[in-house]
Amino acid sequence: RTNMDEFAMGSSCENSAFAKTANPWDIERVPGGSSGGSASSVSASMVPAALGSDTGGSIRQPAAFCGTVGLKPSYGIVSRYGLVAFASSLDQIGPITNTVLDSAIMLDIISGRDAMDCTSLELESGFANFADAAKNAESLRGARVGIPSECLDCEGLEDSIRRSVEKTIEIMRGLGAQIMTVSLPHWKYSVASYYVIAAAEASANLARFDGVRYGLREKTENLSDMYFSTREAGFGEEVKRRILLGTFVLSSGYYDAYYLRAQKARTLIRRDYEDAFKKCDIILTPVTPSLPFKFGEKSSPLQMYLSDIFTISVNLAGNCAISVPSEISPSGLPIGIQFVAPSNGEKILLSASAVFEKNREIKRFTPPETKRAVL
Ligand code: GLN
């Protein structure tokens, strides 16, 4: 078991109910989140692979912060049976590993139809063999790579990350890929609509933690006090914030103004991707707007929410995406880039990212010994 933000709500592991997890590249910095413990332990070579859950970026963002590979499968590829639900229409389980091939091997193991999750899909072949796609990919000749203009124009994108995307574009072009600009006009609404939809679903999913059916129960005089004290004592600040927000946007009178509009925006975002994928096979974007930040640096929840700006729309659309380490910044921190493919496009996603991984400048991403010693 590895550390994470409570109920997978967060982008730094600072919302953990247990302890602090450090980034092996610099222990004064966060490992990302919510699956920060998984990314940190793979990066520090404690384990060869770990699982994470990605509702809005929680596999890809910590993977990028720790210099590892993080794969969010298409919605339905991996069963959610056994996963504690945060936002059921967005949650997906996926691997965090050192290489693209390792991620493909993990996906072969965990994917496919499960009678215990009715949203899980029967894959084309009984045995998926995503690993073959990653192992045998040699060239990008004929691949069409789309760059969404909105992403590179995004306010707050750090220079080192922008440069890494530009360098990746050149590497892909050199490998024979055709590079083109695409547009995701409703992408700018993704963070806002995600925080309405995810909070709404979380408020419903977390209603079961009431002291009667699961987990903690505070001792009190009567039933209603027990509900209140249990939920007061058992949830952290961020989780309570999301439950309150979710209950608010679902309440009568506000449902149409917030929840319904967020669902409409979600449909438009999904259609933007469908249109873009008529022109290109995969989309290339940054994973995060910034390098791994220091503990306590993002003081307001809103600032923290914006760190998922490049990952969230993928969950809203149900696509698959992977974050692959691309470079080390001049300050010695890892940078990742994100490839996105249409729903069920794992094979093209894995083969394109495996070719990029083979041809990037830095071959291995290992955190410096000096900085990780005291972990
Ligand atoms: N950081 C995002 C959030 O706090 C995404 C979390 C996730 O993917 N589990 O909701």
CSV table of C-alpha atoms and ligand atoms in Angstrom, one decimal:
chain,number,residue,atom,x,y,z
A,1,ARG,CA,0.0,0.0,0.0
A,2,THR,CA,1.2,3.5,-0.8
A,3,ASN,CA,0.3,6.9,0.4
A,4,MET,CA,-2.2,9.2,-1.5
A,5,ASP,CA,-4.4,12.1,-1.0
A,6,GLU,CA,-7.5,11.3,1.0
A,7,PHE,CA,-10.2,9.8,-1.3
A,8,ALA,CA,-7.9,10.6,-4.2
A,9,MET,CA,-8.7,14.3,-3.9
A,10,GLY,CA,-5.6,16.4,-4.5
A,11,SER,CA,-2.5,16.9,-6.6
A,12,SER,CA,0.4,16.8,-4.1
A,13,CYS,CA,-0.3,14.1,-1.5
A,14,GLU,CA,-0.5,17.0,1.0
A,15,ASN,CA,-4.2,16.0,1.7
A,16,SER,CA,-3.1,12.6,2.9
A,17,ALA,CA,-4.8,11.4,6.1
A,18,PHE,CA,-1.5,9.7,7.1
A,19,ALA,CA,1.9,11.4,6.4
A,20,LYS,CA,3.9,13.4,3.9
A,21,THR,CA,5.4,11.7,0.8
A,22,ALA,CA,8.5,13.3,-0.7
A,23,ASN,CA,9.6,13.5,-4.3
A,24,PRO,CA,12.7,11.4,-4.8
A,25,TRP,CA,14.2,14.0,-7.1
A,26,ASP,CA,14.1,16.6,-4.4
A,27,ILE,CA,12.7,15.8,-1.0
A,28,GLU,CA,11.6,19.4,-0.4
A,29,ARG,CA,9.1,19.0,-3.3
A,30,VAL,CA,5.8,17.2,-3.6
A,31,PRO,CA,5.6,13.9,-5.6
A,32,GLY,CA,2.3,15.0,-7.2
A,33,GLY,CA,-1.0,13.4,-6.5
A,34,SER,CA,-3.2,11.9,-5.8
A,35,SER,CA,-1.3,8.7,-6.5
A,36,GLY,CA,2.0,10.3,-5.2
A,37,GLY,CA,3.1,7.3,-3.1
A,38,SER,CA,2.9,5.0,-6.1
A,39,ALA,CA,4.9,7.4,-8.4
A,40,SER,CA,7.4,8.1,-5.6
A,41,SER,CA,8.1,4.4,-4.8
A,42,VAL,CA,8.5,3.5,-8.5
A,43,SER,CA,10.9,6.5,-9.0
A,44,ALA,CA,12.9,5.6,-5.9
A,45,SER,CA,13.3,2.0,-7.2
A,46,MET,CA,11.4,0.6,-4.2
A,47,VAL,CA,9.0,-1.3,-6.6
A,48,PRO,CA,9.1,-1.9,-10.4
A,49,ALA,CA,5.5,-0.9,-10.9
A,50,ALA,CA,2.5,0.4,-8.9
A,51,LEU,CA,-1.1,1.2,-9.5
A,52,GLY,CA,-2.8,4.5,-9.3
A,53,SER,CA,-6.3,5.9,-9.9
A,54,ASP,CA,-6.9,8.7,-12.3
A,55,THR,CA,-10.0,10.8,-12.0
A,56,GLY,CA,-8.6,14.0,-13.4
A,57,GLY,CA,-4.9,13.3,-13.7
A,58,SER,CA,-3.8,11.4,-10.6
A,59,ILE,CA,-1.7,8.9,-12.5
A,60,ARG,CA,-0.2,11.1,-15.1
A,61,GLN,CA,0.6,14.2,-13.0
A,62,PRO,CA,2.6,12.3,-10.2
A,63,ALA,CA,4.2,10.2,-12.8
A,64,ALA,CA,5.5,13.3,-14.5
A,65,PHE,CA,6.6,14.9,-11.3
A,66,CYS,CA,8.6,11.8,-10.4
A,67,GLY,CA,10.1,11.0,-13.8
A,68,THR,CA,8.1,7.9,-14.4
A,69,VAL,CA,5.6,6.6,-17.0
A,70,GLY,CA,1.9,7.0,-16.0
A,71,LEU,CA,-0.9,5.5,-18.1
A,72,LYS,CA,-4.6,6.4,-17.8
A,73,PRO,CA,-6.5,3.7,-19.8
A,74,SER,CA,-9.7,4.6,-21.7
A,75,TYR,CA,-12.8,4.5,-19.5
A,76,GLY,CA,-14.0,0.9,-19.2
A,77,ILE,CA,-10.7,-0.8,-20.1
A,78,VAL,CA,-9.9,-1.7,-16.4
A,79,SER,CA,-12.5,-2.9,-13.9
A,80,ARG,CA,-13.2,-0.5,-11.0
A,81,TYR,CA,-14.3,-3.4,-8.8
A,82,GLY,CA,-12.5,-2.9,-5.5
A,83,LEU,CA,-11.6,0.7,-6.1
A,84,VAL,CA,-13.0,3.2,-3.6
A,85,ALA,CA,-15.2,5.4,-5.8
A,86,PHE,CA,-14.5,9.1,-6.0
A,87,ALA,CA,-16.3,10.2,-9.2
A,88,SER,CA,-17.5,7.0,-10.9
A,89,SER,CA,-17.9,8.4,-14.4
A,90,LEU,CA,-14.3,9.6,-14.4
A,91,ASP,CA,-12.3,7.1,-12.3
A,92,GLN,CA,-9.9,4.7,-14.0
A,93,ILE,CA,-7.1,2.5,-12.6
A,94,GLY,CA,-3.8,2.4,-14.4
A,95,PRO,CA,-0.1,1.6,-13.9
A,96,ILE,CA,2.9,3.8,-13.0
A,97,THR,CA,6.2,2.3,-14.2
A,98,ASN,CA,9.7,3.1,-15.3
A,99,THR,CA,9.1,2.3,-19.0
A,100,VAL,CA,6.3,2.3,-21.6
A,101,LEU,CA,6.7,-1.4,-22.1
A,102,ASP,CA,6.3,-2.1,-18.3
A,103,SER,CA,3.0,-0.1,-18.5
A,104,ALA,CA,1.8,-2.1,-21.4
A,105,ILE,CA,2.6,-5.4,-19.6
A,106,MET,CA,0.7,-4.1,-16.5
A,107,LEU,CA,-2.2,-3.2,-18.7
A,108,ASP,CA,-2.3,-6.6,-20.3
A,109,ILE,CA,-2.7,-8.0,-16.8
A,110,ILE,CA,-5.3,-5.6,-15.4
A,111,SER,CA,-7.6,-4.9,-18.4
A,112,GLY,CA,-10.7,-6.7,-19.7
A,113,ARG,CA,-14.2,-7.5,-18.9
A,114,ASP,CA,-15.1,-8.1,-15.2
A,115,ALA,CA,-18.6,-9.3,-14.3
A,116,MET,CA,-18.3,-7.2,-11.1
A,117,ASP,CA,-18.1,-3.9,-13.0
A,118,CYS,CA,-20.8,-3.4,-15.6
A,119,THR,CA,-18.9,-0.5,-17.2
A,120,SER,CA,-15.9,-2.7,-18.0
A,121,LEU,CA,-15.4,-3.6,-21.7
A,122,GLU,CA,-14.8,-6.9,-23.5
A,123,LEU,CA,-11.6,-6.2,-25.4
A,124,GLU,CA,-11.1,-7.0,-29.0
A,125,SER,CA,-9.0,-10.1,-28.5
A,126,GLY,CA,-9.5,-12.1,-25.3
A,127,PHE,CA,-5.9,-11.4,-24.5
A,128,ALA,CA,-5.1,-7.8,-25.1
A,129,ASN,CA,-1.4,-7.9,-25.8
A,130,PHE,CA,-0.8,-4.2,-25.4
A,131,ALA,CA,2.9,-5.2,-24.8
A,132,ASP,CA,3.4,-6.2,-28.4
A,133,ALA,CA,2.3,-2.7,-29.5
A,134,ALA,CA,5.0,-1.2,-27.2
A,135,LYS,CA,7.7,-3.7,-28.0
A,136,ASN,CA,7.4,-3.8,-31.8
A,137,ALA,CA,7.0,-0.1,-32.6
A,138,GLU,CA,9.8,1.2,-34.7
A,139,SER,CA,8.9,4.3,-36.5
A,140,LEU,CA,6.4,7.1,-36.6
A,141,ARG,CA,6.1,7.2,-40.3
A,142,GLY,CA,2.5,7.9,-41.3
A,143,ALA,CA,1.4,8.9,-37.7
A,144,ARG,CA,-0.5,12.2,-37.5
A,145,VAL,CA,0.3,14.1,-34.3
A,146,GLY,CA,-2.1,16.9,-33.3
A,147,ILE,CA,-1.0,19.9,-31.2
A,148,PRO,CA,-3.9,21.7,-29.6
A,149,SER,CA,-3.2,25.5,-30.0
A,150,GLU,CA,-5.1,26.2,-26.8
A,151,CYS,CA,-2.7,24.2,-24.7
A,152,LEU,CA,0.5,25.9,-25.7
A,153,ASP,CA,-1.1,29.3,-25.4
A,154,CYS,CA,-2.2,28.5,-21.9
A,155,GLU,CA,-1.5,31.2,-19.3
A,156,GLY,CA,0.9,30.0,-16.5
A,157,LEU,CA,2.7,27.4,-18.6
A,158,GLU,CA,6.4,27.4,-17.5
A,159,ASP,CA,9.0,28.0,-20.1
A,160,SER,CA,10.9,24.8,-19.4
A,161,ILE,CA,7.8,22.8,-20.0
A,162,ARG,CA,6.9,24.6,-23.2
A,163,ARG,CA,10.4,24.1,-24.5
A,164,SER,CA,10.2,20.4,-23.8
A,165,VAL,CA,6.9,20.1,-25.8
A,166,GLU,CA,8.6,21.9,-28.7
A,167,LYS,CA,11.6,19.6,-28.5
A,168,THR,CA,9.3,16.6,-28.5
A,169,ILE,CA,7.5,17.9,-31.6
A,170,GLU,CA,10.9,18.1,-33.3
A,171,ILE,CA,11.9,14.5,-32.3
A,172,MET,CA,8.5,13.2,-33.5
A,173,ARG,CA,8.9,15.1,-36.8
A,174,GLY,CA,12.4,13.7,-37.2
A,175,LEU,CA,10.9,10.2,-36.8
A,176,GLY,CA,8.5,10.7,-39.7
A,177,ALA,CA,5.4,11.9,-37.9
A,178,GLN,CA,3.2,14.5,-39.5
A,179,ILE,CA,2.7,17.3,-37.1
A,180,MET,CA,-0.5,19.5,-37.3
A,181,THR,CA,-2.3,22.0,-35.2
A,182,VAL,CA,-5.7,21.0,-33.9
A,183,SER,CA,-8.2,22.9,-31.9
A,184,LEU,CA,-10.2,22.1,-28.7
A,185,PRO,CA,-12.3,25.2,-28.4
A,186,HIS,CA,-14.1,24.1,-25.2
A,187,TRP,CA,-11.0,22.9,-23.5
A,188,LYS,CA,-10.9,26.1,-21.4
A,189,TYR,CA,-14.1,24.9,-19.6
A,190,SER,CA,-12.6,21.6,-18.5
A,191,VAL,CA,-11.3,22.5,-15.0
A,192,ALA,CA,-14.5,24.3,-14.1
A,193,SER,CA,-16.8,21.5,-15.3
A,194,TYR,CA,-14.6,18.8,-13.8
A,195,TYR,CA,-14.8,20.4,-10.3
A,196,VAL,CA,-18.6,20.5,-10.6
A,197,ILE,CA,-19.1,17.0,-11.9
A,198,ALA,CA,-16.4,15.3,-9.7
A,199,ALA,CA,-17.7,17.0,-6.6
A,200,ALA,CA,-21.3,16.1,-7.4
A,201,GLU,CA,-20.4,12.4,-7.8
A,202,ALA,CA,-18.1,12.4,-4.8
A,203,SER,CA,-20.8,13.8,-2.6
A,204,ALA,CA,-23.1,10.9,-3.6
A,205,ASN,CA,-20.3,8.3,-3.4
A,206,LEU,CA,-19.2,9.4,0.1
A,207,ALA,CA,-22.6,9.4,1.6
A,208,ARG,CA,-22.1,5.8,2.5
A,209,PHE,CA,-19.4,6.7,5.0
A,210,ASP,CA,-21.8,7.5,7.7
A,211,GLY,CA,-20.6,5.4,10.6
A,212,VAL,CA,-23.4,2.8,10.1
A,213,ARG,CA,-22.2,0.9,7.0
A,214,TYR,CA,-18.5,1.5,6.8
A,215,GLY,CA,-15.4,2.3,8.8
A,216,LEU,CA,-15.1,4.8,11.5
A,217,ARG,CA,-17.9,5.2,14.1
A,218,GLU,CA,-17.7,7.9,16.7
A,219,LYS,CA,-19.3,7.1,20.1
A,220,THR,CA,-22.2,9.4,20.9
A,221,GLU,CA,-25.5,9.4,22.7
A,222,ASN,CA,-27.9,9.1,19.8
A,223,LEU,CA,-28.1,8.3,16.1
A,224,SER,CA,-28.1,11.7,14.5
A,225,ASP,CA,-25.2,12.9,16.7
A,226,MET,CA,-23.3,9.8,15.6
A,227,TYR,CA,-23.7,10.6,11.9
A,228,PHE,CA,-22.5,14.2,12.5
A,229,SER,CA,-19.6,13.3,14.7
A,230,THR,CA,-18.4,10.5,12.5
A,231,ARG,CA,-18.4,12.5,9.3
A,232,GLU,CA,-16.9,15.5,11.2
A,233,ALA,CA,-14.0,13.3,12.5
A,234,GLY,CA,-13.6,11.0,9.6
A,235,PHE,CA,-13.1,13.4,6.6
A,236,GLY,CA,-10.3,15.8,6.0
A,237,GLU,CA,-10.7,19.4,5.0
A,238,GLU,CA,-10.5,19.0,1.2
A,239,VAL,CA,-12.9,16.0,1.3
A,240,LYS,CA,-15.4,18.1,3.2
A,241,ARG,CA,-15.0,21.0,0.8
A,242,ARG,CA,-15.9,18.7,-2.1
A,243,ILE,CA,-18.9,17.1,-0.3
A,244,LEU,CA,-20.3,20.6,0.4
A,245,LEU,CA,-19.6,21.8,-3.1
A,246,GLY,CA,-21.1,18.6,-4.6
A,247,THR,CA,-24.2,18.8,-2.5
A,248,PHE,CA,-24.6,22.4,-3.4
A,249,VAL,CA,-24.4,21.9,-7.2
A,250,LEU,CA,-26.9,19.0,-7.0
A,251,SER,CA,-29.5,20.8,-4.8
A,252,SER,CA,-32.7,21.9,-6.4
A,253,GLY,CA,-32.5,25.4,-7.7
A,254,TYR,CA,-28.8,25.1,-8.5
A,255,TYR,CA,-28.8,21.8,-10.4
A,256,ASP,CA,-29.7,23.5,-13.7
A,257,ALA,CA,-27.3,26.4,-13.2
A,258,TYR,CA,-24.2,24.3,-12.3
A,259,TYR,CA,-24.5,20.5,-12.7
A,260,LEU,CA,-26.5,20.5,-16.0
A,261,ARG,CA,-24.3,23.2,-17.5
A,262,ALA,CA,-21.2,21.3,-16.5
A,263,GLN,CA,-22.6,18.1,-18.2
A,264,LYS,CA,-23.3,20.1,-21.3
A,265,ALA,CA,-19.7,21.5,-21.3
A,266,ARG,CA,-18.5,17.9,-20.9
A,267,THR,CA,-20.3,16.8,-24.0
A,268,LEU,CA,-18.8,19.7,-26.0
A,269,ILE,CA,-15.3,18.8,-24.7
A,270,ARG,CA,-15.8,15.2,-25.8
A,271,ARG,CA,-17.0,16.3,-29.3
A,272,ASP,CA,-13.9,18.6,-29.6
A,273,TYR,CA,-11.7,15.5,-29.2
A,274,GLU,CA,-13.8,13.5,-31.6
A,275,ASP,CA,-13.4,16.2,-34.2
A,276,ALA,CA,-9.7,16.5,-33.6
A,277,PHE,CA,-9.2,12.7,-33.9
A,278,LYS,CA,-10.8,12.9,-37.4
A,279,LYS,CA,-7.6,14.8,-38.4
A,280,CYS,CA,-4.9,13.2,-36.2
A,281,ASP,CA,-4.1,9.9,-34.5
A,282,ILE,CA,-2.7,11.2,-31.3
A,283,ILE,CA,-2.6,14.5,-29.5
A,284,LEU,CA,0.5,15.9,-27.8
A,285,THR,CA,0.3,18.3,-24.8
A,286,PRO,CA,2.2,19.1,-21.6
A,287,VAL,CA,1.2,17.0,-18.5
A,288,THR,CA,1.6,19.8,-16.0
A,289,PRO,CA,1.9,23.6,-16.3
A,290,SER,CA,4.8,23.6,-13.8
A,291,LEU,CA,7.7,21.6,-12.4
A,292,PRO,CA,7.2,19.8,-9.1
A,293,PHE,CA,6.4,22.4,-6.5
A,294,LYS,CA,7.5,22.7,-2.9
A,295,PHE,CA,5.4,21.6,0.1
A,296,GLY,CA,3.0,24.3,1.0
A,297,GLU,CA,3.6,26.4,-2.1
A,298,LYS,CA,0.1,26.1,-3.5
A,299,SER,CA,-1.8,27.7,-0.6
A,300,SER,CA,-5.3,28.1,-2.2
A,301,PRO,CA,-7.3,25.1,-3.4
A,302,LEU,CA,-7.9,27.0,-6.7
A,303,GLN,CA,-4.2,27.2,-7.4
A,304,MET,CA,-3.9,23.5,-6.7
A,305,TYR,CA,-6.9,22.7,-9.0
A,306,LEU,CA,-5.2,24.4,-11.9
A,307,SER,CA,-2.2,22.0,-11.7
A,308,ASP,CA,-4.4,19.5,-13.5
A,309,ILE,CA,-5.4,21.7,-16.4
A,310,PHE,CA,-3.8,19.5,-19.1
A,311,THR,CA,-5.0,16.1,-17.8
A,312,ILE,CA,-8.6,16.7,-16.7
A,313,SER,CA,-10.3,17.0,-20.2
A,314,VAL,CA,-9.1,13.5,-21.0
A,315,ASN,CA,-11.2,12.0,-18.2
A,316,LEU,CA,-14.2,14.1,-19.2
A,317,ALA,CA,-13.9,12.7,-22.7
A,318,GLY,CA,-13.1,9.1,-21.6
A,319,ASN,CA,-10.0,9.0,-23.8
A,320,CYS,CA,-6.7,7.2,-22.9
A,321,ALA,CA,-3.5,9.1,-22.2
A,322,ILE,CA,0.0,8.5,-21.1
A,323,SER,CA,2.7,10.7,-19.5
A,324,VAL,CA,6.2,9.9,-20.5
A,325,PRO,CA,9.4,11.6,-19.1
A,326,SER,CA,10.8,13.8,-21.8
A,327,GLU,CA,13.6,15.9,-20.2
A,328,ILE,CA,15.3,17.1,-17.0
A,329,SER,CA,14.9,20.8,-16.4
A,330,PRO,CA,18.0,23.0,-15.8
A,331,SER,CA,17.1,22.9,-12.1
A,332,GLY,CA,17.4,19.1,-12.1
A,333,LEU,CA,13.7,18.2,-12.0
A,334,PRO,CA,11.9,15.8,-14.4
A,335,ILE,CA,9.5,17.0,-17.1
A,336,GLY,CA,6.9,14.8,-18.7
A,337,ILE,CA,4.9,15.1,-21.9
A,338,GLN,CA,1.4,13.7,-22.5
A,339,PHE,CA,0.1,11.8,-25.5
A,340,VAL,CA,-3.7,11.4,-25.8
A,341,ALA,CA,-5.5,8.9,-28.1
A,342,PRO,CA,-9.2,8.2,-28.7
A,343,SER,CA,-11.1,5.9,-26.4
A,344,ASN,CA,-9.8,2.3,-27.0
A,345,GLY,CA,-6.8,3.7,-28.8
A,346,GLU,CA,-4.3,2.1,-26.3
A,347,LYS,CA,-2.3,0.3,-29.0
A,348,ILE,CA,-1.5,3.4,-31.0
A,349,LEU,CA,-0.9,5.4,-27.7
A,350,LEU,CA,1.6,2.8,-26.4
A,351,SER,CA,3.4,2.3,-29.7
A,352,ALA,CA,3.8,6.1,-30.4
A,353,SER,CA,5.1,6.7,-26.8
A,354,ALA,CA,7.4,3.7,-27.0
A,355,VAL,CA,9.0,5.1,-30.1
A,356,PHE,CA,9.4,8.5,-28.5
A,357,GLU,CA,10.9,7.0,-25.4
A,358,LYS,CA,13.5,5.1,-27.5
A,359,ASN,CA,14.5,8.3,-29.3
A,360,ARG,CA,14.4,11.0,-26.6
A,361,GLU,CA,17.7,12.5,-25.5
A,362,ILE,CA,17.9,11.2,-21.9
A,363,LYS,CA,17.6,7.4,-21.8
A,364,ARG,CA,17.0,6.8,-18.1
A,365,PHE,CA,15.3,9.0,-15.5
A,366,THR,CA,16.9,8.2,-12.2
A,367,PRO,CA,16.7,10.6,-9.3
A,368,PRO,CA,20.1,11.9,-8.0
A,369,GLU,CA,21.4,9.8,-5.1
A,370,THR,CA,22.4,13.0,-3.2
A,371,LYS,CA,18.8,14.2,-3.0
A,372,ARG,CA,17.0,11.0,-2.2
A,373,ALA,CA,19.3,9.6,0.5
A,374,VAL,CA,17.2,10.4,3.6
A,375,LEU,CA,14.0,8.9,2.2
B,1,GLN,N1,-6.2,16.5,-8.6
B,1,GLN,C1,-7.5,16.2,-9.1
B,1,GLN,C2,-8.5,16.3,-8.0
B,1,GLN,O1,-8.1,16.7,-6.9
B,1,GLN,C3,-7.5,14.8,-9.7
B,1,GLN,C4,-7.6,13.8,-8.7
B,1,GLN,C5,-7.6,12.4,-9.3
B,1,GLN,O2,-7.3,12.2,-10.5
B,1,GLN,N2,-7.9,11.4,-8.4
B,1,GLN,O3,-9.6,16.0,-8.1
